[in-house]
PDB file of C-alpha atoms in Angstrom:
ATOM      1  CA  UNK A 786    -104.476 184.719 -24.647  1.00  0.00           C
ATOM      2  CA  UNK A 787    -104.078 180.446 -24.471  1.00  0.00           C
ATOM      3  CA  UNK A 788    -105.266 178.651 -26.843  1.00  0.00           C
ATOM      4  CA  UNK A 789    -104.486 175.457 -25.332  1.00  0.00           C
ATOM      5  CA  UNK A 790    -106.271 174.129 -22.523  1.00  0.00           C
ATOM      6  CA  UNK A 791    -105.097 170.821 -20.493  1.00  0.00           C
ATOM      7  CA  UNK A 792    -106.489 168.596 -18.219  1.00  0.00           C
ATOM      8  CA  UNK A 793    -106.297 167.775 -15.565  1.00  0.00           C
ATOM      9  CA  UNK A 794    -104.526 170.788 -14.311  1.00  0.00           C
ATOM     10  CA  UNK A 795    -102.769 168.708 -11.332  1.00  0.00           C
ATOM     11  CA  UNK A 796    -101.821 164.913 -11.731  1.00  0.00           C
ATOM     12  CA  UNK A 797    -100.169 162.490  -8.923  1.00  0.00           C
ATOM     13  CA  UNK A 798     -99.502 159.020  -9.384  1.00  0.00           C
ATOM     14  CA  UNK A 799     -97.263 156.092  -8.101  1.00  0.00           C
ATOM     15  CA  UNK A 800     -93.836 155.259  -9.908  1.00  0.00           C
ATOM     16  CA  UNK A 801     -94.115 152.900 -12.501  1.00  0.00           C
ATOM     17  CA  UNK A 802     -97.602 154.051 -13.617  1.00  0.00           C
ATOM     18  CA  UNK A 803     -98.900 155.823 -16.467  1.00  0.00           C
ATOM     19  CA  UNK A 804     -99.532 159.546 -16.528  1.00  0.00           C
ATOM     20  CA  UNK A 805    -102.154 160.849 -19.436  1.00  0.00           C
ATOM     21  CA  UNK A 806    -102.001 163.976 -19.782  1.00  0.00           C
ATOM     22  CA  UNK A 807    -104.701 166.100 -22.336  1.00  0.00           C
ATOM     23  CA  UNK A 808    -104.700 169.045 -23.977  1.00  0.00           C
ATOM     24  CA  UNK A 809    -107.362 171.254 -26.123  1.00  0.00           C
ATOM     25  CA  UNK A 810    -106.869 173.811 -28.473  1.00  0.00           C
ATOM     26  CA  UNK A 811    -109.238 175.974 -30.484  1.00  0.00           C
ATOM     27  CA  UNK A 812    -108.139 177.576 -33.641  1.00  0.00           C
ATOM     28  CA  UNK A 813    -106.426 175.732 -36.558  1.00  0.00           C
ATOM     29  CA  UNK A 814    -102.058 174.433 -36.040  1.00  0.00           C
ATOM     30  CA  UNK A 815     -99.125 173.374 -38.094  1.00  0.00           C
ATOM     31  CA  UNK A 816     -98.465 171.455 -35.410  1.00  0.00           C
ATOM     32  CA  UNK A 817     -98.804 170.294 -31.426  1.00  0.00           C
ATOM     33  CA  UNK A 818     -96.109 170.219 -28.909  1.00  0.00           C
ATOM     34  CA  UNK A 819     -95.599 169.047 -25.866  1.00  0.00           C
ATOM     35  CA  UNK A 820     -92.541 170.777 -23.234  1.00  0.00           C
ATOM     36  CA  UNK A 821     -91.674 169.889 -19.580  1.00  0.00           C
ATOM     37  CA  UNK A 822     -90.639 172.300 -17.386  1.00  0.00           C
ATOM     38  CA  UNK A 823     -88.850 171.900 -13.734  1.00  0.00           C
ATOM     39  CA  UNK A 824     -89.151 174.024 -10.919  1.00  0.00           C
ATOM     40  CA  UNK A 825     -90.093 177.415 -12.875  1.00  0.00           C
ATOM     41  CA  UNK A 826     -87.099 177.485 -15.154  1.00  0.00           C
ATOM     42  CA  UNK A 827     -86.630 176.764 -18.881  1.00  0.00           C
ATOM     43  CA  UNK A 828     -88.675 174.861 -21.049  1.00  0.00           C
ATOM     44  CA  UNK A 829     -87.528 171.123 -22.348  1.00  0.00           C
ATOM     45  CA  UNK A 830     -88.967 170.043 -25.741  1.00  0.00           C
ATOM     46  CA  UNK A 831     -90.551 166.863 -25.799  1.00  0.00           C
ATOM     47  CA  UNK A 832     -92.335 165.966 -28.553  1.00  0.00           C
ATOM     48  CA  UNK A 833     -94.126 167.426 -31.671  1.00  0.00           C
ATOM     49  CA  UNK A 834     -96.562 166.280 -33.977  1.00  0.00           C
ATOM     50  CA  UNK A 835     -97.826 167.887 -37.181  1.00  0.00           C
ATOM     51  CA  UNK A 836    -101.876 168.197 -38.510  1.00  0.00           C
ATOM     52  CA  UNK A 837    -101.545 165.553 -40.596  1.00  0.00           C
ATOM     53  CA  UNK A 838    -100.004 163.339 -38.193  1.00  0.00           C
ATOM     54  CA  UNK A 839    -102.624 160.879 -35.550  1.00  0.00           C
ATOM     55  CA  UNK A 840     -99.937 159.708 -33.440  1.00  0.00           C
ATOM     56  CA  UNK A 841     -96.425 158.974 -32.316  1.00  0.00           C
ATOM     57  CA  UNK A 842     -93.787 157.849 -29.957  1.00  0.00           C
ATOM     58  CA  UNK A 843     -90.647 158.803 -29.221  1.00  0.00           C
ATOM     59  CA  UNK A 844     -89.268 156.659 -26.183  1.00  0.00           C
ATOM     60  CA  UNK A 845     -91.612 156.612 -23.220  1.00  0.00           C
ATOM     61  CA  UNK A 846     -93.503 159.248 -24.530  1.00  0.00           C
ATOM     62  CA  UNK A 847     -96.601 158.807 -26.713  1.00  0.00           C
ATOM     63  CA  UNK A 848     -98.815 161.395 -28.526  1.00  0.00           C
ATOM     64  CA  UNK A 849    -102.302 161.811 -30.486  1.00  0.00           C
ATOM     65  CA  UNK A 850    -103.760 164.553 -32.328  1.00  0.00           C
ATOM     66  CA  UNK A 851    -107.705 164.301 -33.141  1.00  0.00           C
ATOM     67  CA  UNK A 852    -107.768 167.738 -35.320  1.00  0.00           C
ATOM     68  CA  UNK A 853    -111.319 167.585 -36.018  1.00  0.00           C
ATOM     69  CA  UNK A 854    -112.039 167.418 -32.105  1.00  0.00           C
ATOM     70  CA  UNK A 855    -108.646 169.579 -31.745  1.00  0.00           C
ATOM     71  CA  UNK A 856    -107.225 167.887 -28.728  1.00  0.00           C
ATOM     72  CA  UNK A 857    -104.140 165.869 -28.033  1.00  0.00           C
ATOM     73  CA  UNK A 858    -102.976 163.432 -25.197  1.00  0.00           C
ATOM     74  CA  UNK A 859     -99.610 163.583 -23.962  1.00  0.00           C
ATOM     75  CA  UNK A 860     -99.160 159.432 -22.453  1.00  0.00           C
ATOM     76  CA  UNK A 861     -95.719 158.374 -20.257  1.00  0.00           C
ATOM     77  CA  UNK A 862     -95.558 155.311 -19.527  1.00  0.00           C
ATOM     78  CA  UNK A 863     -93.655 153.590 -16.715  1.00  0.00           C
ATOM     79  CA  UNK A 864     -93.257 157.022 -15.007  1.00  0.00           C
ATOM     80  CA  UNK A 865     -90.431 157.885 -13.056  1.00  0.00           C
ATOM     81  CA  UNK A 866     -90.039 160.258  -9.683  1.00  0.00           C
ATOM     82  CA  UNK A 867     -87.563 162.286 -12.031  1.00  0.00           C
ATOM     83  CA  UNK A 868     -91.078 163.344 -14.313  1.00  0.00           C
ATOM     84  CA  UNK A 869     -92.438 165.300 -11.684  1.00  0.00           C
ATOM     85  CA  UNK A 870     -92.264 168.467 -13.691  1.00  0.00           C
ATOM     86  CA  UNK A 871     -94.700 170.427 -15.274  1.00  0.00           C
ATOM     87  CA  UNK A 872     -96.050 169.563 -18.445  1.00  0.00           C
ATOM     88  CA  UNK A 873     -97.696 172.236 -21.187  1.00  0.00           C
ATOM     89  CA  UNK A 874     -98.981 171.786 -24.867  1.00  0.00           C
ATOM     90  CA  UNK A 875     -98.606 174.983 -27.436  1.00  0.00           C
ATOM     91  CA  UNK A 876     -99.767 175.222 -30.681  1.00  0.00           C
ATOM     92  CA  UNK A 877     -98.034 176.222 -33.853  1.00  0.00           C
ATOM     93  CA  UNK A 878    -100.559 178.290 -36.090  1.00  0.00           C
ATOM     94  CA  UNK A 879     -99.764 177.668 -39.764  1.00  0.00           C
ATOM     95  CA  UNK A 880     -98.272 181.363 -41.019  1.00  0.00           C
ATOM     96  CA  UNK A 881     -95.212 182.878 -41.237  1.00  0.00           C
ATOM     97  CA  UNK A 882     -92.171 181.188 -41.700  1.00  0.00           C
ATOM     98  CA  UNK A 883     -91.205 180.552 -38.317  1.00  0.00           C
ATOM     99  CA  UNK A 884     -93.115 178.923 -34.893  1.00  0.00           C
ATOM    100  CA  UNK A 885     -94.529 181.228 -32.560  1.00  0.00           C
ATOM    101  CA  UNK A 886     -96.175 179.015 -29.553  1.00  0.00           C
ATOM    102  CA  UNK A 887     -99.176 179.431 -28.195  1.00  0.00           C
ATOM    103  CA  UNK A 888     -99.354 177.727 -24.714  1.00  0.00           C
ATOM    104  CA  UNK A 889    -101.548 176.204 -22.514  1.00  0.00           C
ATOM    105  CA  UNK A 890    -101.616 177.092 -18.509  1.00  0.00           C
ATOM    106  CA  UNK A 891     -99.750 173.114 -17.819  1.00  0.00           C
ATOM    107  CA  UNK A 892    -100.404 170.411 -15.767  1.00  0.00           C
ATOM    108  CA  UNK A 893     -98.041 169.973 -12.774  1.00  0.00           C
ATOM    109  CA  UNK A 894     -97.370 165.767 -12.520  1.00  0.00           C
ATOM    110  CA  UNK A 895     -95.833 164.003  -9.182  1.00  0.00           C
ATOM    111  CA  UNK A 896     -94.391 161.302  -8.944  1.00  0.00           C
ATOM    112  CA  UNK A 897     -94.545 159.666  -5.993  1.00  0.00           C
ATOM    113  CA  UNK A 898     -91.439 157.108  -5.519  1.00  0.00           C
TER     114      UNK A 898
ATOM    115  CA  UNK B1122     -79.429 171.967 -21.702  1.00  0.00           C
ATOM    116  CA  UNK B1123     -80.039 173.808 -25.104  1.00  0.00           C
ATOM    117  CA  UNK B1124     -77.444 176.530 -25.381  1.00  0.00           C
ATOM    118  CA  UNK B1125     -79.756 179.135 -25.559  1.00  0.00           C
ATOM    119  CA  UNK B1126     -78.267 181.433 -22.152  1.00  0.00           C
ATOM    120  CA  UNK B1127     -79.753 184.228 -20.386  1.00  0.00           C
ATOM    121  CA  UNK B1128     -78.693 186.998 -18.107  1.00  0.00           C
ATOM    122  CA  UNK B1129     -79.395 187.838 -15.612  1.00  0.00           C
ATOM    123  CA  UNK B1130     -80.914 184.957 -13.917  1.00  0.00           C
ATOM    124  CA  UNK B1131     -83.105 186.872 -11.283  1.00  0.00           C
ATOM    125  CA  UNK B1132     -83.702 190.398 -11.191  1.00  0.00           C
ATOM    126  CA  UNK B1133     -85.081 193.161  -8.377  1.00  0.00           C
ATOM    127  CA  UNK B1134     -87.213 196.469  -9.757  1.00  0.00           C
ATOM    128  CA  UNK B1135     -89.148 199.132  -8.747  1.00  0.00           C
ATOM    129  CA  UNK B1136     -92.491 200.133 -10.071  1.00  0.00           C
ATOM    130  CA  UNK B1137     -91.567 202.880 -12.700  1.00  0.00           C
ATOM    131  CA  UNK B1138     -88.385 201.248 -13.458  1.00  0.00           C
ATOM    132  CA  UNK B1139     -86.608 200.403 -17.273  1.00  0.00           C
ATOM    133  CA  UNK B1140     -85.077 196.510 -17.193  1.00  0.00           C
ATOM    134  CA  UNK B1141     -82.810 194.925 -20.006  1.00  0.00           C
ATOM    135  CA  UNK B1142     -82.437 191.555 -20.529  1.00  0.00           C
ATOM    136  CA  UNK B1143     -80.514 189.473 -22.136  1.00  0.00           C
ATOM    137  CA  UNK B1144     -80.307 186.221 -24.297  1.00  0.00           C
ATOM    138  CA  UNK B1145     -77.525 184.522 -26.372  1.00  0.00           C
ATOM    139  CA  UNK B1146     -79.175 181.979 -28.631  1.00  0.00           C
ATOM    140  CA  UNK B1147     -77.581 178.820 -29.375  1.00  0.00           C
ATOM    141  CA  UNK B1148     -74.626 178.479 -32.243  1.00  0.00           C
ATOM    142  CA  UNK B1149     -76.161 178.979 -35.955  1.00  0.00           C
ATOM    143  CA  UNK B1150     -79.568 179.922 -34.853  1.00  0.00           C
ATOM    144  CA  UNK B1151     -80.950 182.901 -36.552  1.00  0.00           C
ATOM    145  CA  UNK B1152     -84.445 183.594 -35.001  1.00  0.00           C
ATOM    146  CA  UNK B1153     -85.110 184.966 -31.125  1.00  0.00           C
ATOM    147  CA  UNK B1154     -88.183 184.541 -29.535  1.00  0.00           C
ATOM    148  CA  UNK B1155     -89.272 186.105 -26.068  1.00  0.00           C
ATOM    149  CA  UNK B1156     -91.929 184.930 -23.757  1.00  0.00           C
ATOM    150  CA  UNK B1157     -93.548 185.994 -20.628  1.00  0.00           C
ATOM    151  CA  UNK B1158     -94.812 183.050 -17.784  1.00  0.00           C
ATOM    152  CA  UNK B1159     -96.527 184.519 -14.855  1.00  0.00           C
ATOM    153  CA  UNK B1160     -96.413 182.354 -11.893  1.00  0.00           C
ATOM    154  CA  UNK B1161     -98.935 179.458 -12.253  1.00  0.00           C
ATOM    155  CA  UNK B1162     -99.456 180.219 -16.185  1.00  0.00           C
ATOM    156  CA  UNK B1163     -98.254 179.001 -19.589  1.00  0.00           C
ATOM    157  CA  UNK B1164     -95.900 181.075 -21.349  1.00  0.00           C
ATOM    158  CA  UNK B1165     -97.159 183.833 -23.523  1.00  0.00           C
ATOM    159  CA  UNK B1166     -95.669 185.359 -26.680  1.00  0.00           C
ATOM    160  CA  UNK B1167     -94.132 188.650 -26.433  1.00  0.00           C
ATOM    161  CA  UNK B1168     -92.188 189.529 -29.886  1.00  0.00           C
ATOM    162  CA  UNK B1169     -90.043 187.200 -32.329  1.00  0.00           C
ATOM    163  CA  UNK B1170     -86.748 188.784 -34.142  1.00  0.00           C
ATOM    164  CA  UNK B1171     -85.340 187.059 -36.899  1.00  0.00           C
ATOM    165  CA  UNK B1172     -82.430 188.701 -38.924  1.00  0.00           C
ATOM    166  CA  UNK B1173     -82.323 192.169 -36.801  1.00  0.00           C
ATOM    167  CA  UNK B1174     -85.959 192.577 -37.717  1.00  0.00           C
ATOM    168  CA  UNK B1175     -89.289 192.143 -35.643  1.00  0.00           C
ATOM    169  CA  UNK B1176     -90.812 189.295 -36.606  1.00  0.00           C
ATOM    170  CA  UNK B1177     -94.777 188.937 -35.021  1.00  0.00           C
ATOM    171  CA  UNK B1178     -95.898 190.157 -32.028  1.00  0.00           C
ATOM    172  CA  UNK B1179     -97.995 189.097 -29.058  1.00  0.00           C
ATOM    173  CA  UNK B1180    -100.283 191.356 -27.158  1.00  0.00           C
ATOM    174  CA  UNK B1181     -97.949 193.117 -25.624  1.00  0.00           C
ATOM    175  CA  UNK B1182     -97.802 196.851 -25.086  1.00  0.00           C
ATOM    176  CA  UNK B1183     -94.743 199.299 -26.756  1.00  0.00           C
ATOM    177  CA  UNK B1184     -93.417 199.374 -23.519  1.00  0.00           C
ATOM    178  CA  UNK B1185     -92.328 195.749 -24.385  1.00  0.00           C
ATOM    179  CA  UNK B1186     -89.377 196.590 -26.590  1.00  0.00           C
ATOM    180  CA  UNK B1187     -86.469 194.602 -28.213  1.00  0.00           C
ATOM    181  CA  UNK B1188     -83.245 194.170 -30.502  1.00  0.00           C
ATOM    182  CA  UNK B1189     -81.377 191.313 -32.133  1.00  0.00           C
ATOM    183  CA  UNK B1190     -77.539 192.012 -33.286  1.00  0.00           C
ATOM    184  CA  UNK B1191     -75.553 190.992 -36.162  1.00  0.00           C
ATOM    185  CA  UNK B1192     -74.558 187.754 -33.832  1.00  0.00           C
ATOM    186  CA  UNK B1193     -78.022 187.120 -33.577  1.00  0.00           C
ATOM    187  CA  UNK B1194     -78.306 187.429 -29.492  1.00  0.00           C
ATOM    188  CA  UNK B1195     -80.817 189.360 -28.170  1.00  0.00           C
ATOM    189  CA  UNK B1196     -82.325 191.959 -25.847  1.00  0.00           C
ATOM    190  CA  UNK B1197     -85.813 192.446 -24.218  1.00  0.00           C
ATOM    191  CA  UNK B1198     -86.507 196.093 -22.931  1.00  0.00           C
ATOM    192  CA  UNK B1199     -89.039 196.615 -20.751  1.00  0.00           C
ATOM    193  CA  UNK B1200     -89.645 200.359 -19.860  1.00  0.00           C
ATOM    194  CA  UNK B1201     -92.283 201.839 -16.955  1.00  0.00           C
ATOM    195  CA  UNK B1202     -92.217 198.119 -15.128  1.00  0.00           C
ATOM    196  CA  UNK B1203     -95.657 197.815 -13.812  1.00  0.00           C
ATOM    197  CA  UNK B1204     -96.018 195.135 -10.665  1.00  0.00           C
ATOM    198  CA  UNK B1205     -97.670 192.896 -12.993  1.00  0.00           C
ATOM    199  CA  UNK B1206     -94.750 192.619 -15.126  1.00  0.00           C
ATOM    200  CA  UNK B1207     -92.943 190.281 -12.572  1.00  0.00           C
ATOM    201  CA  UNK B1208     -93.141 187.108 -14.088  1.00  0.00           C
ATOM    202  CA  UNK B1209     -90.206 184.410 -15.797  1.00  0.00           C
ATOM    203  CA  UNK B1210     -88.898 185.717 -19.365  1.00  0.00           C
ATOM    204  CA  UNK B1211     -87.765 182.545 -21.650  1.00  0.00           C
ATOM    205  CA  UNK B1212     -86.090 183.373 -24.937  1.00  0.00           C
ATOM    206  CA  UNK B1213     -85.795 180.965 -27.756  1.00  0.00           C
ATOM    207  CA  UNK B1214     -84.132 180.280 -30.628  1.00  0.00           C
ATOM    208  CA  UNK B1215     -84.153 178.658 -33.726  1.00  0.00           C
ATOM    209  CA  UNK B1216     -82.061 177.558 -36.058  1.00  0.00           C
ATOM    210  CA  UNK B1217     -82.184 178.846 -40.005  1.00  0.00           C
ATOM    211  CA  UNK B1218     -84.786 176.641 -42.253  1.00  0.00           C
ATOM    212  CA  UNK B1219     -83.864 175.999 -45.787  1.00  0.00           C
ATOM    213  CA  UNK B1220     -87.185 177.224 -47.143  1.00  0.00           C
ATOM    214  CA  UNK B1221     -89.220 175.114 -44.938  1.00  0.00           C
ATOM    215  CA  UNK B1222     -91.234 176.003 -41.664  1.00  0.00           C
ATOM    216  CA  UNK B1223     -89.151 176.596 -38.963  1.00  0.00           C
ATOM    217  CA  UNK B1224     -90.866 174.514 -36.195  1.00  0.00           C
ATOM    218  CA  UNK B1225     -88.116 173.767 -33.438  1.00  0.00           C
ATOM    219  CA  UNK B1226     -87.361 176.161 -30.320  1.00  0.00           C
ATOM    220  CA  UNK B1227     -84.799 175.450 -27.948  1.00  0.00           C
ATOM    221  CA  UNK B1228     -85.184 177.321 -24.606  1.00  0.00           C
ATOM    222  CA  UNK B1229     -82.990 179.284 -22.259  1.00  0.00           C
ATOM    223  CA  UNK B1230     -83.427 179.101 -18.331  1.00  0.00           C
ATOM    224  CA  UNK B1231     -85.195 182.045 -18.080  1.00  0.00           C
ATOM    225  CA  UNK B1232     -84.824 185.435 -16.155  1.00  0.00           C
ATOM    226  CA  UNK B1233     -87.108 186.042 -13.134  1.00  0.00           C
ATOM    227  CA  UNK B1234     -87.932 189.307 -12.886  1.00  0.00           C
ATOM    228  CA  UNK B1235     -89.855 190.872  -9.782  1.00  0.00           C
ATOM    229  CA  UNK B1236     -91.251 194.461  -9.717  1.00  0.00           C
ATOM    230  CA  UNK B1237     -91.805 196.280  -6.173  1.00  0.00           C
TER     231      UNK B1237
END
């Protein structure tokens, strides 16, 4: 089953604009992260960002976690053609020792140069 | 790229049919985990090994089998391949924590498997 749920499933926008992408969950996390993926192959980490964390950036990339509404927003700004990709947000759940993901179905984002 | 590689890279089988596959996870990294993505879906959890031992487990039948060896790579086994089992497989890995909560997982390319 997916726990995650984003939105909107399908994104296209103009180079140099922003792309904001959300995402849904429904059961409680450790933490949120966000992975691209290209043309059906392996998954890129992006970005994470624990429960007790509201927000933050790591280059062109921006996240925020609202836990109490569970949902997170996935923001790039200044997009480039090379971000079409698909985009997904899984969900850490907080037992065991080590992260087992729990993924939405992804947004697919185009760029268009 | 992560480090993580898998073989093979695409794969032909027949309904019925018993597949292997293959994953060496990146240098130091201790814990494998395997995932199924249909086409048009997220990834889905199949099984986690950490240390030679199974270590959670989606909702995945017994058919869905694997290992981990002493040099912590990895195998998936998939036995009695139904058509719906054509889909991408993405290991993971992970390195070792030092008593905290493992949270990173660094992704292979995946092996696309398609059952006839």
């Amino acid at each position: 089953s997916q726990q995650g749920e984003e939105d909107p499933q399908a994104l296209s926008i103009q180079e140099g604009e922003n792309a904001t992408m959300n995402c849904s969950y429904k059961t409680s996390i450790n933490n949120l992260q966000w992975y691209r993926q290209n043309s059906g192959r392996g998954l890129v980490h992006l970005i994470l960002i624990r429960s007790n964390e509201r927000e933050k950036h790591s280059g062109r990339l921006r996240v925020t976690l609202d836990t109490s509404k569970k949902s997170s927003s996935l923001l790039i700004t200044a997009s480039r053609a090379a971000d079409t990709a698909s985009y997904f947000c899984a969900t850490d759940p907080p037992t065991g020792a080590n992260s087992k993901l729990t993924f939405g179905k992804g947004i697919t984002l185009s760029v268009r140069p | 790229e992560t480090g993580v590689t898998q073989s093979p890279t695409h794969l032909i089988k027949t309904r019925g049919q018993q597949v292997t596959l293959r994953c060496s996870s990146q240098s130091g990294h201790n814990t494998v985990s395997w995932y199924q993505q249909a086409l048009g879906q997220g990834p889905q959890f199949i099984f986690q090994y950490y240390r030679e031992e199974e270590n959670g487990r989606g909702n995945f039948p017994p058919r869905f089998s694997g290992l981990q060896f002493p040099n912590y790579s990895s195998e998936l086994n998939v036995n009695a391949l139904e058509l719906d089992d054509s889909a991408l497989y993405l290991c993971a890995s992970s390195p070792p924590t030092s008593g905290g909560y493992q949270e990173t997982q660094y992704f292979g390319p995946g092996t696309r498997l398609l059952v006839l």
